[in-house]
Amino acid sequence: MTKVDKTKRFSEVFLFLLLSCTFQGTHCELVLSPTGHTVVNAEVGRNVTLAVSFSGATDPVVAWFMKDVPVITWTFGSSPIIDGKKTNVLRLEPNGSLTFVNVSLEFSSNYTFEITKAGLKQVSTTFTLNVFEIIQNVTLRSEPDLVIEGTDRFMLEYSMSQGVVQQQTWFYNGREIQTNSNNSKDKSLVILRPTRSDTGQYSVFLTNPFGSVTTYMNVTVLYGPEDPKIQARPAQPFYVSGDSLLLSCLGEGSPKPSIEWIFGGQNISRSAILNLTNVKTGQGGDYTCMLLNELTKNQSQISFTLDVYERPSENPLCSVQSVNNNVDLQYHCQWSGGTPQARLFFPELDNSKSGLGNLSLTVNASENLDGRTFMCLTEHPIEKNKCNITASSPLKFLPTVQTTVNFAGKIVVSIHCVSEASPSAVVLWSRGSEAVTNGTTHQISSDTTQLQIRDYNVSNFLLQNYTCTCKNPLGGQRREIQLRGPSISNSNLFPNQDGTILTLTWEVPPYSVVTGFDIQMKGPDLQSKNRYDAQSKGKSNGFQTIQWKPGSARSADIFDLNPKLTYRFQVIPKALRTDGEPSEVHRIGPGNTNTNRFNSS
Ligand SMILES: *[C@@H]1O[C@H](CO)[C@@H](O)[C@H](O)[C@H]1NC(C)=O
Ligand SMILES: *[C@@H]1O[C@H](CO)[C@@H](O)[C@H](O)[C@H]1NC(C)=O
Ligand SMILES: *[C@@H]1O[C@H](CO)[C@@H](O)[C@H](O)[C@H]1NC(C)=O
Ligand SMILES: *[C@@H]1O[C@H](CO)[C@@H](O)[C@H](O)[C@H]1NC(C)=O
Ligand SMILES: *[C@@H]1O[C@H](CO)[C@@H](O)[C@H](O)[C@H]1NC(C)=O
Ligand SMILES: *[C@@H]1O[C@H](CO)[C@@H](O)[C@H](O)[C@H]1NC(C)=O
Ligand SMILES: *[C@@H]1O[C@H](CO)[C@@H](O)[C@H](O)[C@H]1NC(C)=O
Ligand SMILES: *[C@@H]1O[C@H](CO)[C@@H](O)[C@H](O)[C@H]1NC(C)=O
Ligand SMILES: *[C@@H]1O[C@H](CO)[C@@H](O)[C@H](O)[C@H]1NC(C)=O
Ligand SMILES: *[C@@H]1O[C@H](CO)[C@@H](O)[C@H](O)[C@H]1NC(C)=O
Ligand SMILES: *[C@@H]1O[C@H](CO)[C@@H](O)[C@H](O)[C@H]1NC(C)=O
Ligand SMILES: *[C@@H]1O[C@H](CO)[C@@H](O)[C@H](O)[C@H]1NC(C)=O
């Protein structure tokens, strides 16, 4: 209030009301000059006078109207009659002017001054009194509080603790906004269909003749989240277990959207960049980024599929086996493990079939498959690989025979028929013309390659020939085994340099059933080093058993020989108590050194 120019505080307007008469006639009339209404501005609480002045006319009747209601009537010479409710404020000056003491807002109005003189034409003039209050404490608010892009409208409205506004002007970023009845009503400004470009500083400039106030408000038009994106760095079609990468989630919005990463139904991070180091296959999958405008609660989301791959740990394996009673071949390819599973093909076998981690193809065995190599192609995103497999019919083979004695004292003959084949061959056994069945005398190993025959009596082994047939789907090989009694095919004697030690060696024909050997000597007694305590046994033809060797032995050492004496040696093959034909007799002694060619019987 104190800032208001003091010259304005007390407003007076002078009007001259002239009573002019024509001097030459009797005709007079009242003249008010200037005519028309006059505008008076006043600050609340001040004194203001609507001033009129007249002279010449005597005893006129004077009246003041507030709008159309008389508030003062006065006949010259008498006391003025003032509207009872307004006597505190209204005062009629002696010269007819109307003074408002301590004027208040409700006195803003039009006032008409009317002067009447009997016989003369009534004259009047009108004042407009505007009472103003200083504008104070203006605030701006928006309706609604949050201005969101795409909504119908928002409104800015000012309010103040006091004041009378004569004029309001709205500004956006310092530029005046053209207002009209459509966007501005009373104390407000309306913005229709706000967009983000309506964000900025708004202000309203309020004025009256006694002051002006500018009030500012920053308005942010909220939008988003929109245009969400996920970027992976480095960008790759897939990642290998152990790789590291960054996933960034981006999205536009005001305010900047908040971020929530969701993986496997769990919230895993609220930072815009997801730092994935040393990823494992279990971390592969869909990563969803939820963007949220914290103010508008609008949401948007985007997902990224992370592929984390791992090579199978081993190398691919190819194999072939026989199926359907040894009739068909099943080719097999396997490269298991890894993420994802490798895709497997046997392109030359059947291009239309593939497997994941595992592939089996069954085909009819036919001759053209024998010895043919098939390649299995194995495709994994990290590595392509392959393996080869060749099926082949059983190759020619030689059966082997081993003889042992079991705990029950039975001779056990094991015949092995092993033929190289792919898939490995199944062995069928027969004795004479009869198939051998698994039982107590004959026992076939679970892989069928070995037949064990058990008997006390060696002659029983020799009654029938055995045959083994090795078969796979591509063919078979058949062998006949004629077991023989204990026998020795070839033998030799090797003395040492000075003739005190010698080594006897011998061989056994294949398929001969032998459980041990008696080493026999004829000649002077030896020292005990030859370690056979049954020296008294086996004396025949003057030969004496000096050592016993097991069926697997093919040599014997004889010690403490006297080089000056003559000895004779022979080896007797044995099947338990059954003796076979003795070996030839080897002689050693003076006259016949270093040779066994000159042996004698
Ligand atoms: C207004 O008029 C009243 C009565 O004459 C007087 O007492 C008062 O001081 C005046 N006020 C001002 C501000 O001039
Ligand atoms: C009428 O009287 C008032 C108060 O006395 C005064 O302020 C004003 O100047 C007068 N008007 C004229 C025209 O003399
Ligand atoms: C002026 O009028 C107001 C009410 O209109 C009143 O409260 C105030 O006391 C008055 N002031 C004087 C000085 O009379
Ligand atoms: C005063 O009169 C003018 C012109 O006749 C009119 O426009 C205005 O509204 C009136 N003011 C009041 C407060 O009645
Ligand atoms: C106007 O605002 C000022 C400061 O904020 C405060 O002290 C004063 O009381 C307010 N006036 C009214 C009439 O509310
Ligand atoms: C107000 O809006 C109506 C309807 O849109 C239009 O016809 C009119 O011209 C507008 N008035 C102004 C002053 O712009
Ligand atoms: C409003 O925005 C203007 C211009 O951008 C800035 O200078 C001012 O500090 C802001 N005011 C508020 C209260 O944020
Ligand atoms: C996970 O995030 C979503 C989206 O931001 C949210 O709605 C949910 O409440 C969060 N859950 C937990 C357990 O924090
Ligand atoms: C990611 O995390 C690893 C290990 O915690 C850290 O060494 C690396 O600097 C991080 N990278 C970024 C871009 O934050
Ligand atoms: C598989 O056999 C093909 C020809 O048949 C040969 O080129 C390739 O080197 C073999 N691969 C392997 C792993 O033995
Ligand atoms: C024969 O019998 C033995 C013992 O009962 C068994 O271990 C073996 O697997 C059988 N052989 C075959 C080919 O069935
Ligand atoms: C066993 O086979 C041989 C030779 O093939 C043959 O001479 C012999 O007669 C056969 N023995 C038996 C008992 O069939």
CSV table of C-alpha atoms in Angstrom, one decimal, residues 31 34 118 123 263-264 287 337 361 433 552 560:
chain,number,residue,atom,x,y,z
A,31,VAL,CA,-26.1,23.0,-17.8
A,34,PRO,CA,-18.7,18.2,-19.1
A,118,ALA,CA,-38.4,23.6,-10.3
A,123,VAL,CA,-29.7,17.4,-15.5
A,263,PHE,CA,14.3,-62.6,-14.9
A,264,GLY,CA,12.6,-65.9,-14.2
A,287,TYR,CA,15.0,-60.6,-19.5
A,337,GLY,CA,25.3,-82.6,-22.8
A,361,LEU,CA,19.0,-95.3,-37.1
A,433,SER,CA,26.3,-131.6,-34.4
A,552,SER,CA,51.2,-122.6,-18.6
A,560,ASP,CA,74.0,-127.9,-10.0
